PDB file of C-alpha atoms in Angstrom:
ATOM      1  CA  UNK Z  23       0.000   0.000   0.000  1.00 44.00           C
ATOM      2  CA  UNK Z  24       1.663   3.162  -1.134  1.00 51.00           C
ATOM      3  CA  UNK Z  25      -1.251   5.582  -1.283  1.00 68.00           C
ATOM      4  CA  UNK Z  26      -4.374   6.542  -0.453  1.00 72.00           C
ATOM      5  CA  UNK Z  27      -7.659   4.702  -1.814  1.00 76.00           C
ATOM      6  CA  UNK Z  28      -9.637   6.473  -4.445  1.00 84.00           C
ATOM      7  CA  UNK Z  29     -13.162   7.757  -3.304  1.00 84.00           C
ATOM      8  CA  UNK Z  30     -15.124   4.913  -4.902  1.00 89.00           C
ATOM      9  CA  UNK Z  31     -12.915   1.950  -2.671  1.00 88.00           C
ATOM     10  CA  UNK Z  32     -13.442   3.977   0.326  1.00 84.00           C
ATOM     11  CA  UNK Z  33     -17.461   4.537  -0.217  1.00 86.00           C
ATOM     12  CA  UNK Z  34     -17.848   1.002  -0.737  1.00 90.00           C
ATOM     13  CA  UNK Z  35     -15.588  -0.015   2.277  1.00 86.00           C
ATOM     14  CA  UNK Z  36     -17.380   1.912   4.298  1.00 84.00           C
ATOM     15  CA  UNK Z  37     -21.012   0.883   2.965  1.00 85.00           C
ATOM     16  CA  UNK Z  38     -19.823  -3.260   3.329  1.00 88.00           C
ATOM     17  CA  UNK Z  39     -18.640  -1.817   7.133  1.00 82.00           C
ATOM     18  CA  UNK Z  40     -22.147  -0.540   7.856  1.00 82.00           C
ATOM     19  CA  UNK Z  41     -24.117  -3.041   6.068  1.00 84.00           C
ATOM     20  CA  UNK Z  42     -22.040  -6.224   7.899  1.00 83.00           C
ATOM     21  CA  UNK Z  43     -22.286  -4.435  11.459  1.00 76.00           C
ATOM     22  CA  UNK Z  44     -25.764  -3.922  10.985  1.00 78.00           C
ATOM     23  CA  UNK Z  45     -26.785  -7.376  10.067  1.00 81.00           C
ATOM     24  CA  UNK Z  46     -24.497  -8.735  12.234  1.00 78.00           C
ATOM     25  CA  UNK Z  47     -25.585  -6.814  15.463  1.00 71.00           C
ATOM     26  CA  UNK Z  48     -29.310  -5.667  13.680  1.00 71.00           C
ATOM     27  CA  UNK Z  49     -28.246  -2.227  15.565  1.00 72.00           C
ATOM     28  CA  UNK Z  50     -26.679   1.024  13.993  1.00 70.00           C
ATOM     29  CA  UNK Z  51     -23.045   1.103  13.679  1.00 72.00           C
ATOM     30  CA  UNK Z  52     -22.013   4.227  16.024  1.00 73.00           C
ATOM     31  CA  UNK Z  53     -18.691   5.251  17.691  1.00 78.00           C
ATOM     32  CA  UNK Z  54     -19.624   8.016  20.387  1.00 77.00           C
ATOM     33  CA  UNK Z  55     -22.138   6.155  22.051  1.00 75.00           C
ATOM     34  CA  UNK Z  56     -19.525   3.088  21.529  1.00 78.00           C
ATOM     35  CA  UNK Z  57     -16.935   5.182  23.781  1.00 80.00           C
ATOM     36  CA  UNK Z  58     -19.383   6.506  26.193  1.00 76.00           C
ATOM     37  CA  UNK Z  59     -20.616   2.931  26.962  1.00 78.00           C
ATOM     38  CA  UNK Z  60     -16.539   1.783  27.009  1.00 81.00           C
ATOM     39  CA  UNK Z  61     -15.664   4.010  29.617  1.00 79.00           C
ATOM     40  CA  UNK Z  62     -18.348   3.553  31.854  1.00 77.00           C
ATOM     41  CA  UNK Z  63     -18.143  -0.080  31.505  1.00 78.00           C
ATOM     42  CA  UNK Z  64     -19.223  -0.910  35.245  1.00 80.00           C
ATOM     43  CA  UNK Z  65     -22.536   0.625  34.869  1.00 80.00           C
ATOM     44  CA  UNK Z  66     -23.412  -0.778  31.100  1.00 77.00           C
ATOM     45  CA  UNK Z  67     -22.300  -4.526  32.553  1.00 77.00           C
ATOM     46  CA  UNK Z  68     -24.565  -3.793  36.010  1.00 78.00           C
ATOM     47  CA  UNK Z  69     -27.194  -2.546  33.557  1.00 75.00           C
ATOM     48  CA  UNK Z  70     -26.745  -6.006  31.009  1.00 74.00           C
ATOM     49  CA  UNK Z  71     -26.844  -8.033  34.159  1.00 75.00           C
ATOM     50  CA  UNK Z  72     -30.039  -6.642  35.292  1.00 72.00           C
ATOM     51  CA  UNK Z  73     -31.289  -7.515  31.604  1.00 72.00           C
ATOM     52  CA  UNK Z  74     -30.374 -10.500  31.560  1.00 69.00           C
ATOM     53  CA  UNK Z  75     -32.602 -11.439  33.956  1.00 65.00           C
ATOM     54  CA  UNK Z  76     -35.855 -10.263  32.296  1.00 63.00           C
ATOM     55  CA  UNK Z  77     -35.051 -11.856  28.773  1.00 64.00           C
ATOM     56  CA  UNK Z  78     -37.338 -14.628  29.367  1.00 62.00           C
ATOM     57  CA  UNK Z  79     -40.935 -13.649  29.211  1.00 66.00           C
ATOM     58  CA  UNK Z  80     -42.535 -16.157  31.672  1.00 70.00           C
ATOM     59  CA  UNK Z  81     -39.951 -14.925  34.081  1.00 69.00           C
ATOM     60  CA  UNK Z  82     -40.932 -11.580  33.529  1.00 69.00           C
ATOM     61  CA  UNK Z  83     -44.150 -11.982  34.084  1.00 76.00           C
ATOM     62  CA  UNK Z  84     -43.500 -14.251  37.281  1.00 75.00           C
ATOM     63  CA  UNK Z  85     -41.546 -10.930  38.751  1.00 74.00           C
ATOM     64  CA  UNK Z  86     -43.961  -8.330  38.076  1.00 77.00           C
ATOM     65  CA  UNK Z  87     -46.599 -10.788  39.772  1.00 81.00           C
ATOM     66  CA  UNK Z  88     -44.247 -11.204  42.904  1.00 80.00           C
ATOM     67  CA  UNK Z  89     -43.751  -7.762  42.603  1.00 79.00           C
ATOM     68  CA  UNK Z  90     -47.455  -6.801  42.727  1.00 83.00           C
ATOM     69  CA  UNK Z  91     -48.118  -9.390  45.389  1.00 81.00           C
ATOM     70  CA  UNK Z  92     -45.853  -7.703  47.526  1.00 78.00           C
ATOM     71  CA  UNK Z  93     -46.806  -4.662  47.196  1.00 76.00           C
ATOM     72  CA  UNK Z  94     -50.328  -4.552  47.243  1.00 77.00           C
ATOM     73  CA  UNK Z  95     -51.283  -7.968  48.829  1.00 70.00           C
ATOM     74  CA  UNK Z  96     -52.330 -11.344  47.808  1.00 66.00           C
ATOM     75  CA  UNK Z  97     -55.963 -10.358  46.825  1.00 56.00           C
ATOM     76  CA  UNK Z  98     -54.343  -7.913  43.917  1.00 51.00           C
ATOM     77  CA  UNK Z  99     -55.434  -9.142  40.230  1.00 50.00           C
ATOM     78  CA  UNK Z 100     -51.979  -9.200  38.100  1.00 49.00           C
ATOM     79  CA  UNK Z 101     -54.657  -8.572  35.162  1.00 51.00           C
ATOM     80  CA  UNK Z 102     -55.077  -5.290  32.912  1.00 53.00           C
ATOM     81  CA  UNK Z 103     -58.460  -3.555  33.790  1.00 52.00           C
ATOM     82  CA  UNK Z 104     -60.969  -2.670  31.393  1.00 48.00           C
ATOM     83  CA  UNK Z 105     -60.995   0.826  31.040  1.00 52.00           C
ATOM     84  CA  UNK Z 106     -64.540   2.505  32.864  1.00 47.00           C
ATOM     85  CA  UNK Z 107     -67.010   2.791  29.717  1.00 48.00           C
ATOM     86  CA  UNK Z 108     -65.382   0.217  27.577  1.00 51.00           C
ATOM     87  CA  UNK Z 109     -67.265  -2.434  27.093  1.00 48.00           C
ATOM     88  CA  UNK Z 110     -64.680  -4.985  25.070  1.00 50.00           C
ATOM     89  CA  UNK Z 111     -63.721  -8.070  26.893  1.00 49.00           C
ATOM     90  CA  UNK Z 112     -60.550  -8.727  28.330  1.00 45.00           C
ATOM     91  CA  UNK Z 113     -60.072 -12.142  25.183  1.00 48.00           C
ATOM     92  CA  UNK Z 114     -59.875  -9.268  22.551  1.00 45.00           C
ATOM     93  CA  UNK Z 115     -56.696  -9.901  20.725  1.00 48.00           C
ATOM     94  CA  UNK Z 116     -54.560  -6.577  21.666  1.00 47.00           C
ATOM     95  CA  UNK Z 117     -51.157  -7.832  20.545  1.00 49.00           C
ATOM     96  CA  UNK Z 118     -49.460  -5.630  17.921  1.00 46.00           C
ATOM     97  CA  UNK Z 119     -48.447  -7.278  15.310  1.00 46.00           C
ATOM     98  CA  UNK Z 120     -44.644  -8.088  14.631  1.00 44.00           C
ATOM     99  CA  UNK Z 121     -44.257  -5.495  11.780  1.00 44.00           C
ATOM    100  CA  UNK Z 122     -45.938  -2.496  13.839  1.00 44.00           C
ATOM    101  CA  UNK Z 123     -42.645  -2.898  16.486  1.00 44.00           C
ATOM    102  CA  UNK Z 124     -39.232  -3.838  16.068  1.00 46.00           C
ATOM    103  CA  UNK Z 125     -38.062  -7.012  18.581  1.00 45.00           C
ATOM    104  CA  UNK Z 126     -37.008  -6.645  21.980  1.00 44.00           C
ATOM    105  CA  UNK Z 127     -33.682  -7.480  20.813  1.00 45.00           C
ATOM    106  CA  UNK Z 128     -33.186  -4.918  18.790  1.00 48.00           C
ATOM    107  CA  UNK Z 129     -34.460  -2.256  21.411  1.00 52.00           C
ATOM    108  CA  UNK Z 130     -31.373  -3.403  23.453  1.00 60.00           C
ATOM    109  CA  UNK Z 131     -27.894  -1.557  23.653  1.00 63.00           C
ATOM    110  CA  UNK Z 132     -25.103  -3.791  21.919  1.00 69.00           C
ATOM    111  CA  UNK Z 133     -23.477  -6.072  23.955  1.00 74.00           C
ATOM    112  CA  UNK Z 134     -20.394  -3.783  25.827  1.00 76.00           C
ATOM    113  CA  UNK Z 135     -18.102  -6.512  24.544  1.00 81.00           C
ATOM    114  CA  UNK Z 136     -19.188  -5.946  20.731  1.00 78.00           C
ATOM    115  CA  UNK Z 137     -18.563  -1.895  21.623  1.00 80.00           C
ATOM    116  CA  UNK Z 138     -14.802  -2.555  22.842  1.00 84.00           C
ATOM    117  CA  UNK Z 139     -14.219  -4.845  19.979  1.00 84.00           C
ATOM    118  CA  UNK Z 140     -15.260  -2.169  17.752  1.00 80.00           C
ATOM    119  CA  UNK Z 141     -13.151   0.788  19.016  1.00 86.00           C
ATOM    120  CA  UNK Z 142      -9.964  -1.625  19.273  1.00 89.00           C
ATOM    121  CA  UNK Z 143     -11.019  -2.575  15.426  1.00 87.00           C
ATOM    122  CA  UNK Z 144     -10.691   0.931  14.734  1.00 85.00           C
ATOM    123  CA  UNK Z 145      -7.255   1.463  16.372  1.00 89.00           C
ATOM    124  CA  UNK Z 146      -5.522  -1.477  15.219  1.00 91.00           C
ATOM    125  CA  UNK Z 147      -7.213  -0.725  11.414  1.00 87.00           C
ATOM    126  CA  UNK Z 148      -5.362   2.320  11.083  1.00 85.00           C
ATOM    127  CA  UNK Z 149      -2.160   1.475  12.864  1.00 89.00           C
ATOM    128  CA  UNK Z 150      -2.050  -1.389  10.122  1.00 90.00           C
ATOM    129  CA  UNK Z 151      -2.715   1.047   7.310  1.00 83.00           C
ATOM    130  CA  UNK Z 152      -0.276   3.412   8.607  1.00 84.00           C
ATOM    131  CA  UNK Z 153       2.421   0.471   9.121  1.00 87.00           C
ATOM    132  CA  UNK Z 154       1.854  -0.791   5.795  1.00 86.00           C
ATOM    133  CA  UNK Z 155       1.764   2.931   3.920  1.00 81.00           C
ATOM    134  CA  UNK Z 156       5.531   3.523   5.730  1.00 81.00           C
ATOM    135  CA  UNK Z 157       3.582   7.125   6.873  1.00 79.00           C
ATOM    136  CA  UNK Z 158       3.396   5.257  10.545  1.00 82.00           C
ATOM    137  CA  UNK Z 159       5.616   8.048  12.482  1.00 80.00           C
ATOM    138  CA  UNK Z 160       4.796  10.091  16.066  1.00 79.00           C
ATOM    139  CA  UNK Z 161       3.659  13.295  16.527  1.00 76.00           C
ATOM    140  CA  UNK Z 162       3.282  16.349  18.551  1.00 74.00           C
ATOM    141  CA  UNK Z 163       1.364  18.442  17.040  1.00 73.00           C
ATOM    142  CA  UNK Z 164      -1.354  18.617  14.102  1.00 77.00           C
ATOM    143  CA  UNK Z 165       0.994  19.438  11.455  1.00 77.00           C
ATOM    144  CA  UNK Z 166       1.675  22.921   9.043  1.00 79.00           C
ATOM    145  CA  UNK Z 167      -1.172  23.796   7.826  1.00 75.00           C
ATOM    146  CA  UNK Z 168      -2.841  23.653  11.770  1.00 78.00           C
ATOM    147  CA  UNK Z 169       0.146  26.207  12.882  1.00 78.00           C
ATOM    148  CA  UNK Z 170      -0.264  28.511   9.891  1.00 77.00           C
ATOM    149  CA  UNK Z 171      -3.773  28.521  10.152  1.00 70.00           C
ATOM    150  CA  UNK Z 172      -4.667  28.312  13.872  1.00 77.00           C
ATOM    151  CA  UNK Z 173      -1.314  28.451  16.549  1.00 79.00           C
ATOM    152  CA  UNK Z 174       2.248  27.586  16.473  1.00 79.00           C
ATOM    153  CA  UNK Z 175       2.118  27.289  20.334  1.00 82.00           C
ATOM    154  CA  UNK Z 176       2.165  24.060  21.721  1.00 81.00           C
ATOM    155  CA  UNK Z 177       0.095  24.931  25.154  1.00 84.00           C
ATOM    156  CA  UNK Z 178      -2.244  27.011  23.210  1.00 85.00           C
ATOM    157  CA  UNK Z 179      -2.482  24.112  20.660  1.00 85.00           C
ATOM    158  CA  UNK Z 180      -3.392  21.257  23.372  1.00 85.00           C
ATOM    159  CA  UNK Z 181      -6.044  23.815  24.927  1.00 88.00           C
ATOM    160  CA  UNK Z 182      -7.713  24.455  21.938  1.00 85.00           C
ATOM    161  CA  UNK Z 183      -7.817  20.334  21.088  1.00 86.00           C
ATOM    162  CA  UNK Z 184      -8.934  19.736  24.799  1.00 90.00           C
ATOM    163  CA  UNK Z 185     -12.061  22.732  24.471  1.00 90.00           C
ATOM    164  CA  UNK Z 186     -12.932  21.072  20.944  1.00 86.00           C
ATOM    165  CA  UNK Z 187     -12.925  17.806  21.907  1.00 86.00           C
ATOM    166  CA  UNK Z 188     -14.986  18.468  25.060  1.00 88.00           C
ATOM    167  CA  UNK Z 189     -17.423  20.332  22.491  1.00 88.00           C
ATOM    168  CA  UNK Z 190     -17.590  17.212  20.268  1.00 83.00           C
ATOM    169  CA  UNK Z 191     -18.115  14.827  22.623  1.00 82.00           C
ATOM    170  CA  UNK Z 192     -20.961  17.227  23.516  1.00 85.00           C
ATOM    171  CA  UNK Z 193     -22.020  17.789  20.649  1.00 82.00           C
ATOM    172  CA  UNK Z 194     -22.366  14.480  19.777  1.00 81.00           C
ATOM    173  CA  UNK Z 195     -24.559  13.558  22.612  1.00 80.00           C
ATOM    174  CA  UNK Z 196     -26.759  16.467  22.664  1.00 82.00           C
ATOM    175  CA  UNK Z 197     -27.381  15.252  19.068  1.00 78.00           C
ATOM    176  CA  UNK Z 198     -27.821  11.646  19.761  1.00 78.00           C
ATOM    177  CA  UNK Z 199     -25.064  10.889  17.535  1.00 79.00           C
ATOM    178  CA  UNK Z 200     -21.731  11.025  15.808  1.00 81.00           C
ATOM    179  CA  UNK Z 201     -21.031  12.096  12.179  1.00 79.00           C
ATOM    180  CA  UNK Z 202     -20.576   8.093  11.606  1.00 77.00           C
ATOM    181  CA  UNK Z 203     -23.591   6.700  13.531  1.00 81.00           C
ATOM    182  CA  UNK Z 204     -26.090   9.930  11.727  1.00 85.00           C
ATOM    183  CA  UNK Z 205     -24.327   9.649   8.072  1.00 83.00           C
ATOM    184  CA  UNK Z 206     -23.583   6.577   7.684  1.00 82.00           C
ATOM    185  CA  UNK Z 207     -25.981   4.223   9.367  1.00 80.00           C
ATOM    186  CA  UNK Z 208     -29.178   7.002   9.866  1.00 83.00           C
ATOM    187  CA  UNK Z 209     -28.801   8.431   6.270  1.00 83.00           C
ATOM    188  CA  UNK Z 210     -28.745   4.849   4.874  1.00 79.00           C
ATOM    189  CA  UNK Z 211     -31.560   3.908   6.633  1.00 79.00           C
ATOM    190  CA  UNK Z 212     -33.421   7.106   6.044  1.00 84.00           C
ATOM    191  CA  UNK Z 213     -33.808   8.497   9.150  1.00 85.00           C
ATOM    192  CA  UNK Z 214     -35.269  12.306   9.077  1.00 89.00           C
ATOM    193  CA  UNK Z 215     -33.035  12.964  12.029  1.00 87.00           C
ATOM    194  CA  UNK Z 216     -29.990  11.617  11.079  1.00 87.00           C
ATOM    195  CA  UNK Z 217     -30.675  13.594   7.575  1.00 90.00           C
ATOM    196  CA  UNK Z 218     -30.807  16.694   9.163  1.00 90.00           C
ATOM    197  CA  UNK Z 219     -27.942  16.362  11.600  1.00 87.00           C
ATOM    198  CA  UNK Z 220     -25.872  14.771   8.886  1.00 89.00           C
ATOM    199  CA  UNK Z 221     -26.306  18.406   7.074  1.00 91.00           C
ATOM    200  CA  UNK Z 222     -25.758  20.731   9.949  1.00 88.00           C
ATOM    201  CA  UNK Z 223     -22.231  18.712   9.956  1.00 86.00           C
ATOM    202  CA  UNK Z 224     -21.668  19.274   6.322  1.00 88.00           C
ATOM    203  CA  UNK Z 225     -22.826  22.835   6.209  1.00 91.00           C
ATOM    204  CA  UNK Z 226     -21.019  23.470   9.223  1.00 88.00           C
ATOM    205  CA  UNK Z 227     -18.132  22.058   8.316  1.00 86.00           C
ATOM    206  CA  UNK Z 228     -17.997  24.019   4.743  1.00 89.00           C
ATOM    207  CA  UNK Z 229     -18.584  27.721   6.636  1.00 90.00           C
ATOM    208  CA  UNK Z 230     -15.901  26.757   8.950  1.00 85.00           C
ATOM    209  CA  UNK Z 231     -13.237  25.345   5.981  1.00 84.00           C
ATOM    210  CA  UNK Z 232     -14.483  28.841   4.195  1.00 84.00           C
ATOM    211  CA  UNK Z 233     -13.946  31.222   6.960  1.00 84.00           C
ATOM    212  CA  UNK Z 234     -10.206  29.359   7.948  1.00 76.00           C
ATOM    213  CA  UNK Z 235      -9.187  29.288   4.291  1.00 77.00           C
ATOM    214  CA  UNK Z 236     -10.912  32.685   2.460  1.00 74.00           C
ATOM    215  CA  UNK Z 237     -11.108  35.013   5.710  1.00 69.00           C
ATOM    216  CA  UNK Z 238      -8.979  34.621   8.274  1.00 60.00           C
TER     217      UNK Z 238
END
């Protein structure tokens, strides 16, 4: 490997990436929520554990009995009530059918393991690529174009990365997403929201590149 892929290898790397994870985990493919989940790992394995014990229906349903019979006595019906006026009987068929929701499954944060494997995918991917390009090399700071363009100085430099980086990570929550999770997984899958959020990155992105390269 001694350059960069064209556009059309990367597009279609990154649309087999998707399309695998997603039928593979039936979840969108996401790397903020990914890191969030990775670095609070003791309260997304306490939270699995306490899933793991309601997977089974029957057992559900055997808890929320116990639970009502402990809480309101022996004599409590465990049955839904008919509303007051409505006169169907409790036999009418009220399940949804499967199309009208997705499956409990899929409502379900990935497993935390399948979240670390992905981030450590990501690391090791481009430490390969970088390896096998010969352009694998340290560095301190983000290169000449960031100190012609922005700062030269070194504590200035790692203030302004920490500030962004807090804002992105920010960002990226308040928005319920990442730029990967919204344009690559929402946008394929036609989502309104990741649509929109997917062009407030591009648009911001081009009045940003404008003002640092035609303005300032």
């Amino acid at each position: 490997m001694s350059s960069y892929w064209p556009w059309w290898a990367g597009a279609i790397g990154l649309a087999l990436v998707t399309i695998n994870y997603t039928l593979i985990t039936d979840r969108s493919f996401g790397v903020s929520s990914a890191w969030d989940r990775v670095l609070h790992w003791r309260r997304e394995r306490h939270l699995e554990e306490m899933d793991e014990e309601f997977t089974d229906d029957q057992a559900l349903a055997e808890a929320l009995a116990a639970a009502t019979t402990e809480h309101f006595g022996t004599g409590a019906s465990t049955l839904p009530q008919v509303p007051y006026g409505n006169s169907q009987p409790l036999e009418a068929d009220t399940e949804p059918a499967a199309s009208e929701s997705p499956a409990a499954t899929s409502m379900r944060p990935a497993p935390l393991v399948t979240q670390a494997a992905l981030l450590i995918s990501i690391f090791l991917g481009g430490l390969i690529a970088a390896v096998t390009s010969g352009r694998f090399h340290l560095r301190y700071d983000m290169g000449p174009g960031f100190r012609s363009l922005v700062t030269a100085n070194p504590t200035t430099m790692t203030a302004l990365l920490f500030v962004g980086g807090v804002l992105v990570g920010f960002g990226t929550r308040l928005a319920g997403g990442c730029s990967s999770g919204h344009g690559l997984n929402g946008c394929g899958r036609l989502r309104p929201v990741s649509i929109v959020a997917t062009a407030v990155f591009f648009g911001t992105a081009i009045v940003v590149s404008f003002l640092l390269w035609k303005v300032i």
